[in-house]
Amino acid sequence: MDRISVVTPTFNRPAPLARALESLFAQQGLDGLAPELIVVDNSLDANARELVEGLAKQSPFPLLYLSEPRPGVASARNAGVAAAQGRWVAFLDDDETADPLWLASLARVAREREADAVFGAIEARAEGGDIGPFAPFFERRVARPSGADITDLAAYLGTNNSLFDRASCLSGAEIFDASLNEIGGEDSLLLQRLVLAGKRFYFAGGAKVVEWAPPRRLNWAYVKKRKFLSGQIRVFVQDMARPGDRLAIARWMAAGLIQSVVFGAAALLAAPFGEAARERLAARAFGGLGKMFWTPRFRPILYGRGLVS
């Protein structure tokens, strides 16, 4: 039996957390796998404890509750990894739900490809309504067959819907950089460092999850802020993973300049065709601006004291 640990960080989201855990309880096709579920509560008052301990009574797998009061998504992920006992460590965010074959699909590709890490697709849906034009900004789509090497896509991946070989990828005291607790990008930095160390990533076509976007995120102001930070992350992880590699930074900044000019102009031209067309292009221009203005003074806060992403 191969033990596989599933880490779910959470912060003041009881209803989405319950929904995520119930999707994990429904996992199927787990021949040869022994799952353990780990919830890391990042709230100061440990407010998820009662919910998790109650759900543990109906869980078909061991369910561990951890309190990590040091605020920040990197600290929460590190606590989960430290507690994990599995050969593999998978991550599912508390605002996601997993397909019943999610875990089995990740593990199958990991075994067949002897992968260091495996990633699945993410479909976006709105809580209580139609997600409309916002879907592309919350999704991850991979136009490659299951089992394909996607190491070259590392800059566009994240730990939401992922599985890692614990010995190969997650050894050390602080896997996720806690200096990024409030702004995010801790997972992008880890992936960049793993790529530089020669690790290989693969795609699991059957490992599907849904990300549920709450109403507060479904507005263009939030999407632009998110895209701006995503652009920044593309660049500052290069600086943190390879200090002094100015060529990589210059390439991303040049791409950002082109993106901001092209999509900014397109947004202006699209104005007569409606708000959605204009704002969709403007959001992509904000992604380009983030690549240009990536230094610490320009970074917005999305976690902790800021808007929880």
CSV table of C-alpha atoms in Angstrom, one decimal:
chain,number,residue,atom,x,y,z
A,1,MET,CA,0.0,0.0,0.0
A,2,ASP,CA,1.3,3.5,-0.9
A,3,ARG,CA,0.3,6.1,1.5
A,4,ILE,CA,-0.8,9.4,-0.1
A,5,SER,CA,-1.3,12.5,2.0
A,6,VAL,CA,-3.8,15.2,0.9
A,7,VAL,CA,-3.2,18.6,2.4
A,8,THR,CA,-5.9,21.2,2.4
A,9,PRO,CA,-5.1,24.6,3.9
A,10,THR,CA,-8.1,26.7,5.1
A,11,PHE,CA,-8.8,30.1,6.4
A,12,ASN,CA,-12.2,31.2,7.7
A,13,ARG,CA,-14.2,29.2,5.0
A,14,PRO,CA,-16.3,26.6,6.8
A,15,ALA,CA,-18.8,25.8,4.1
A,16,PRO,CA,-16.3,25.6,1.2
A,17,LEU,CA,-14.0,23.4,3.4
A,18,ALA,CA,-16.9,21.0,4.2
A,19,ARG,CA,-17.7,20.8,0.5
A,20,ALA,CA,-14.0,20.1,-0.3
A,21,LEU,CA,-13.7,17.4,2.3
A,22,GLU,CA,-16.9,15.7,1.2
A,23,SER,CA,-15.4,15.4,-2.3
A,24,LEU,CA,-12.3,13.8,-0.8
A,25,PHE,CA,-14.5,11.3,1.1
A,26,ALA,CA,-16.0,10.2,-2.2
A,27,GLN,CA,-12.7,9.2,-3.9
A,28,GLN,CA,-12.8,6.0,-5.8
A,29,GLY,CA,-10.4,3.6,-7.6
A,30,LEU,CA,-7.9,3.7,-4.8
A,31,ASP,CA,-6.5,0.2,-5.2
A,32,GLY,CA,-3.0,0.1,-3.7
A,33,LEU,CA,-3.4,3.6,-2.1
A,34,ALA,CA,-3.9,4.5,1.5
A,35,PRO,CA,-5.1,8.1,1.7
A,36,GLU,CA,-4.7,10.4,4.7
A,37,LEU,CA,-6.4,13.8,4.8
A,38,ILE,CA,-4.7,16.8,6.5
A,39,VAL,CA,-6.6,20.0,7.1
A,40,VAL,CA,-4.4,23.0,8.2
A,41,ASP,CA,-6.4,25.7,9.8
A,42,ASN,CA,-4.7,29.1,9.3
A,43,SER,CA,-7.2,31.1,11.5
A,44,LEU,CA,-6.0,32.7,14.7
A,45,ASP,CA,-8.8,31.1,16.7
A,46,ALA,CA,-8.7,27.6,15.2
A,47,ASN,CA,-12.3,28.0,14.1
A,48,ALA,CA,-12.3,25.0,11.8
A,49,ARG,CA,-11.5,22.5,14.5
A,50,GLU,CA,-15.0,21.6,15.5
A,51,LEU,CA,-16.1,21.2,11.8
A,52,VAL,CA,-13.2,19.0,10.9
A,53,GLU,CA,-13.5,16.8,14.0
A,54,GLY,CA,-17.1,16.4,13.3
A,55,LEU,CA,-16.5,15.4,9.7
A,56,ALA,CA,-13.8,13.0,10.8
A,57,LYS,CA,-16.5,10.7,12.1
A,58,GLN,CA,-17.8,10.1,8.6
A,59,SER,CA,-14.5,10.1,6.8
A,60,PRO,CA,-13.5,6.8,5.2
A,61,PHE,CA,-9.9,7.8,5.6
A,62,PRO,CA,-7.8,9.2,8.5
A,63,LEU,CA,-8.5,12.9,8.8
A,64,LEU,CA,-6.0,15.0,10.8
A,65,TYR,CA,-6.7,18.6,12.0
A,66,LEU,CA,-3.8,21.0,12.4
A,67,SER,CA,-3.8,24.5,13.7
A,68,GLU,CA,-1.2,26.8,12.2
A,69,PRO,CA,-1.9,30.3,13.6
A,70,ARG,CA,1.0,32.0,11.9
A,71,PRO,CA,-0.8,33.8,9.1
A,72,GLY,CA,0.0,33.0,5.5
A,73,VAL,CA,-0.6,30.4,2.9
A,74,ALA,CA,3.1,29.3,2.8
A,75,SER,CA,3.1,28.6,6.6
A,76,ALA,CA,-0.1,26.6,6.2
A,77,ARG,CA,1.4,24.5,3.4
A,78,ASN,CA,4.6,23.9,5.3
A,79,ALA,CA,2.7,22.7,8.3
A,80,GLY,CA,0.8,20.2,6.2
A,81,VAL,CA,3.9,18.9,4.5
A,82,ALA,CA,5.6,18.5,7.9
A,83,ALA,CA,2.7,16.3,9.1
A,84,ALA,CA,2.4,14.3,6.0
A,85,GLN,CA,3.5,10.6,6.1
A,86,GLY,CA,2.7,9.6,2.5
A,87,ARG,CA,5.0,8.7,-0.3
A,88,TRP,CA,3.1,11.4,-2.2
A,89,VAL,CA,1.7,14.7,-1.0
A,90,ALA,CA,-1.3,16.1,-2.9
A,91,PHE,CA,-2.8,19.5,-2.5
A,92,LEU,CA,-6.5,20.5,-2.8
A,93,ASP,CA,-7.5,24.0,-1.9
A,94,ASP,CA,-10.5,24.6,0.4
A,95,ASP,CA,-12.5,26.4,-2.3
A,96,GLU,CA,-12.2,23.3,-4.7
A,97,THR,CA,-13.9,20.0,-5.1
A,98,ALA,CA,-12.3,16.9,-6.5
A,99,ASP,CA,-13.7,14.5,-9.1
A,100,PRO,CA,-14.2,11.0,-7.7
A,101,LEU,CA,-11.2,9.7,-9.6
A,102,TRP,CA,-9.0,12.7,-8.8
A,103,LEU,CA,-6.6,11.0,-6.4
A,104,ALA,CA,-6.4,7.8,-8.4
A,105,SER,CA,-5.6,9.6,-11.6
A,106,LEU,CA,-2.8,11.6,-10.0
A,107,ALA,CA,-1.2,8.5,-8.5
A,108,ARG,CA,-1.6,6.5,-11.7
A,109,VAL,CA,0.4,9.1,-13.7
A,110,ALA,CA,2.9,9.4,-10.9
A,111,ARG,CA,3.5,5.7,-11.0
A,112,GLU,CA,3.6,5.2,-14.8
A,113,ARG,CA,5.8,8.2,-15.5
A,114,GLU,CA,7.9,8.0,-12.3
A,115,ALA,CA,7.0,11.6,-12.0
A,116,ASP,CA,8.4,14.1,-9.5
A,117,ALA,CA,5.1,16.0,-9.6
A,118,VAL,CA,1.7,15.7,-11.4
A,119,PHE,CA,-0.9,18.3,-12.1
A,120,GLY,CA,-4.5,18.3,-13.2
A,121,ALA,CA,-6.9,20.7,-14.8
A,122,ILE,CA,-9.1,23.2,-13.0
A,123,GLU,CA,-12.7,24.1,-14.1
A,124,ALA,CA,-14.1,27.3,-12.7
A,125,ARG,CA,-17.7,27.7,-11.5
A,126,ALA,CA,-19.5,30.4,-9.6
A,127,GLU,CA,-21.1,29.8,-6.2
A,128,GLY,CA,-24.8,30.3,-6.7
A,129,GLY,CA,-24.8,31.5,-10.3
A,130,ASP,CA,-23.3,31.7,-13.7
A,131,ILE,CA,-19.6,32.6,-13.8
A,132,GLY,CA,-19.9,34.2,-17.2
A,133,PRO,CA,-16.9,35.9,-18.7
A,134,PHE,CA,-14.8,35.4,-15.5
A,135,ALA,CA,-14.2,31.7,-16.1
A,136,PRO,CA,-10.8,31.9,-17.9
A,137,PHE,CA,-9.3,33.9,-15.0
A,138,PHE,CA,-9.9,31.1,-12.5
A,139,GLU,CA,-9.3,28.0,-14.6
A,140,ARG,CA,-6.3,25.9,-15.6
A,141,ARG,CA,-6.6,24.2,-18.9
A,142,VAL,CA,-3.8,22.0,-20.4
A,143,ALA,CA,-4.1,21.1,-24.1
A,144,ARG,CA,-2.0,18.0,-23.9
A,145,PRO,CA,-2.8,14.3,-23.5
A,146,SER,CA,-2.8,12.6,-20.1
A,147,GLY,CA,0.7,11.5,-19.2
A,148,ALA,CA,2.4,14.3,-21.1
A,149,ASP,CA,5.5,16.1,-19.8
A,150,ILE,CA,4.5,19.6,-18.8
A,151,THR,CA,7.7,20.8,-17.2
A,152,ASP,CA,7.9,23.6,-19.7
A,153,LEU,CA,4.6,24.9,-18.4
A,154,ALA,CA,5.9,25.3,-14.8
A,155,ALA,CA,5.4,29.0,-14.7
A,156,TYR,CA,1.7,28.6,-15.3
A,157,LEU,CA,1.1,25.8,-12.8
A,158,GLY,CA,0.3,25.9,-9.1
A,159,THR,CA,-0.2,23.6,-6.1
A,160,ASN,CA,-4.0,23.7,-6.3
A,161,ASN,CA,-4.7,20.3,-7.9
A,162,SER,CA,-1.2,18.8,-7.7
A,163,LEU,CA,0.7,15.8,-6.4
A,164,PHE,CA,4.4,15.6,-5.4
A,165,ASP,CA,6.8,12.9,-4.7
A,166,ARG,CA,7.6,13.8,-1.0
A,167,ALA,CA,11.2,12.5,-1.0
A,168,SER,CA,12.0,14.0,-4.4
A,169,CYS,CA,10.4,17.4,-4.0
A,170,LEU,CA,9.3,18.2,-0.5
A,171,SER,CA,12.4,17.6,1.7
A,172,GLY,CA,13.7,20.4,3.9
A,173,ALA,CA,12.6,22.6,6.7
A,174,GLU,CA,10.7,25.3,4.8
A,175,ILE,CA,9.5,24.0,1.5
A,176,PHE,CA,7.3,27.1,0.8
A,177,ASP,CA,9.0,30.5,1.3
A,178,ALA,CA,7.2,32.2,4.2
A,179,SER,CA,8.3,35.6,3.0
A,180,LEU,CA,5.5,35.3,0.4
A,181,ASN,CA,2.8,34.6,3.0
A,182,GLU,CA,0.7,37.6,2.2
A,183,ILE,CA,1.1,38.0,-1.6
A,184,GLY,CA,1.2,34.4,-2.8
A,185,GLY,CA,3.6,32.9,-5.3
A,186,GLU,CA,5.1,30.5,-2.8
A,187,ASP,CA,4.1,27.6,-5.0
A,188,SER,CA,5.4,29.2,-8.2
A,189,LEU,CA,8.7,29.7,-6.5
A,190,LEU,CA,8.9,26.1,-5.4
A,191,LEU,CA,8.1,24.9,-8.9
A,192,GLN,CA,10.8,27.1,-10.4
A,193,ARG,CA,13.3,25.8,-8.0
A,194,LEU,CA,12.3,22.2,-8.7
A,195,VAL,CA,12.7,22.8,-12.5
A,196,LEU,CA,16.2,24.2,-11.9
A,197,ALA,CA,17.0,21.0,-9.9
A,198,GLY,CA,16.0,18.9,-12.9
A,199,LYS,CA,12.6,17.6,-11.7
A,200,ARG,CA,10.0,16.6,-14.2
A,201,PHE,CA,6.3,17.4,-14.2
A,202,TYR,CA,3.4,15.5,-15.9
A,203,PHE,CA,-0.3,16.0,-16.6
A,204,ALA,CA,-3.1,13.8,-15.4
A,205,GLY,CA,-6.1,14.2,-17.6
A,206,GLY,CA,-8.4,12.4,-15.3
A,207,ALA,CA,-7.4,14.5,-12.2
A,208,LYS,CA,-10.2,17.1,-12.5
A,209,VAL,CA,-11.2,19.7,-9.8
A,210,VAL,CA,-13.7,22.5,-9.8
A,211,GLU,CA,-12.7,25.9,-8.2
A,212,TRP,CA,-15.8,27.6,-6.8
A,213,ALA,CA,-15.5,31.4,-7.1
A,214,PRO,CA,-17.5,33.4,-4.5
A,215,PRO,CA,-19.5,36.5,-5.6
A,216,ARG,CA,-16.8,38.9,-4.1
A,217,ARG,CA,-14.3,37.7,-6.7
A,218,LEU,CA,-16.5,38.0,-9.7
A,219,ASN,CA,-15.8,41.6,-10.6
A,220,TRP,CA,-13.3,43.1,-12.9
A,221,ALA,CA,-11.5,45.1,-10.2
A,222,TYR,CA,-10.6,41.8,-8.4
A,223,VAL,CA,-9.7,40.1,-11.6
A,224,LYS,CA,-7.3,42.9,-12.6
A,225,LYS,CA,-5.6,42.8,-9.2
A,226,ARG,CA,-5.3,39.0,-9.5
A,227,LYS,CA,-3.8,39.3,-13.0
A,228,PHE,CA,-1.4,42.0,-12.0
A,229,LEU,CA,-0.1,39.9,-9.2
A,230,SER,CA,0.1,36.8,-11.4
A,231,GLY,CA,2.3,38.9,-13.8
A,232,GLN,CA,4.5,39.9,-10.9
A,233,ILE,CA,4.9,36.4,-9.8
A,234,ARG,CA,6.2,35.3,-13.2
A,235,VAL,CA,9.1,37.7,-12.7
A,236,PHE,CA,9.9,37.8,-9.0
A,237,VAL,CA,10.2,34.0,-8.8
A,238,GLN,CA,12.9,34.2,-11.4
A,239,ASP,CA,14.8,36.7,-9.2
A,240,MET,CA,14.3,34.6,-6.1
A,241,ALA,CA,15.2,31.2,-7.7
A,242,ARG,CA,18.2,32.5,-9.6
A,243,PRO,CA,19.5,35.7,-8.0
A,244,GLY,CA,21.5,37.7,-10.5
A,245,ASP,CA,20.0,36.1,-13.6
A,246,ARG,CA,19.0,39.4,-15.2
A,247,LEU,CA,18.4,37.8,-18.6
A,248,ALA,CA,15.4,35.8,-17.5
A,249,ILE,CA,14.0,38.8,-15.8
A,250,ALA,CA,14.5,41.0,-18.9
A,251,ARG,CA,12.7,38.4,-21.1
A,252,TRP,CA,9.6,38.4,-18.8
A,253,MET,CA,9.6,42.2,-18.6
A,254,ALA,CA,9.8,42.5,-22.3
A,255,ALA,CA,6.9,40.1,-22.7
A,256,GLY,CA,5.0,42.2,-20.2
A,257,LEU,CA,5.6,45.4,-22.1
A,258,ILE,CA,4.3,43.8,-25.3
A,259,GLN,CA,1.3,42.4,-23.5
A,260,SER,CA,0.4,45.6,-21.8
A,261,VAL,CA,0.6,47.6,-25.0
A,262,VAL,CA,-1.1,45.2,-27.3
A,263,PHE,CA,-4.0,44.2,-24.9
A,264,GLY,CA,-4.3,47.8,-23.6
A,265,ALA,CA,-4.8,49.1,-27.1
A,266,ALA,CA,-7.2,46.2,-27.9
A,267,ALA,CA,-9.2,47.1,-24.8
A,268,LEU,CA,-9.7,50.6,-26.0
A,269,LEU,CA,-10.7,49.4,-29.5
A,270,ALA,CA,-13.1,46.9,-28.0
A,271,ALA,CA,-15.0,49.5,-25.9
A,272,PRO,CA,-17.9,49.7,-28.4
A,273,PHE,CA,-18.5,46.0,-28.2
A,274,GLY,CA,-19.4,46.0,-24.5
A,275,GLU,CA,-18.0,45.9,-21.0
A,276,ALA,CA,-17.1,42.2,-21.0
A,277,ALA,CA,-15.0,42.4,-24.2
A,278,ARG,CA,-13.2,45.5,-23.0
A,279,GLU,CA,-12.5,44.4,-19.5
A,280,ARG,CA,-11.3,40.9,-20.5
A,281,LEU,CA,-8.6,42.5,-22.7
A,282,ALA,CA,-7.8,45.1,-20.0
A,283,ALA,CA,-7.3,42.3,-17.4
A,284,ARG,CA,-4.7,40.8,-19.7
A,285,ALA,CA,-3.0,44.2,-20.0
A,286,PHE,CA,-2.8,44.3,-16.2
A,287,GLY,CA,-1.0,41.0,-16.3
A,288,GLY,CA,1.6,42.6,-18.6
A,289,LEU,CA,1.9,45.6,-16.3
A,290,GLY,CA,2.6,43.2,-13.4
A,291,LYS,CA,5.6,41.7,-15.3
A,292,MET,CA,7.0,45.2,-15.6
A,293,PHE,CA,6.3,46.5,-12.1
A,294,TRP,CA,7.2,43.4,-10.1
A,295,THR,CA,9.4,44.8,-7.4
A,296,PRO,CA,8.2,44.7,-3.7
A,297,ARG,CA,6.9,48.3,-3.6
A,298,PHE,CA,4.3,47.5,-6.2
A,299,ARG,CA,3.0,44.2,-4.8
A,300,PRO,CA,-0.6,44.0,-3.6
A,301,ILE,CA,-1.6,41.9,-0.7
A,302,LEU,CA,-4.1,39.1,-1.4
A,303,TYR,CA,-3.7,37.0,1.8
A,304,GLY,CA,-3.6,37.7,5.5
A,305,ARG,CA,-4.3,41.4,6.0
A,306,GLY,CA,-5.4,41.8,2.4
A,307,LEU,CA,-8.2,40.3,0.3
A,308,VAL,CA,-8.2,36.6,0.7
A,309,SER,CA,-7.7,35.1,-2.7
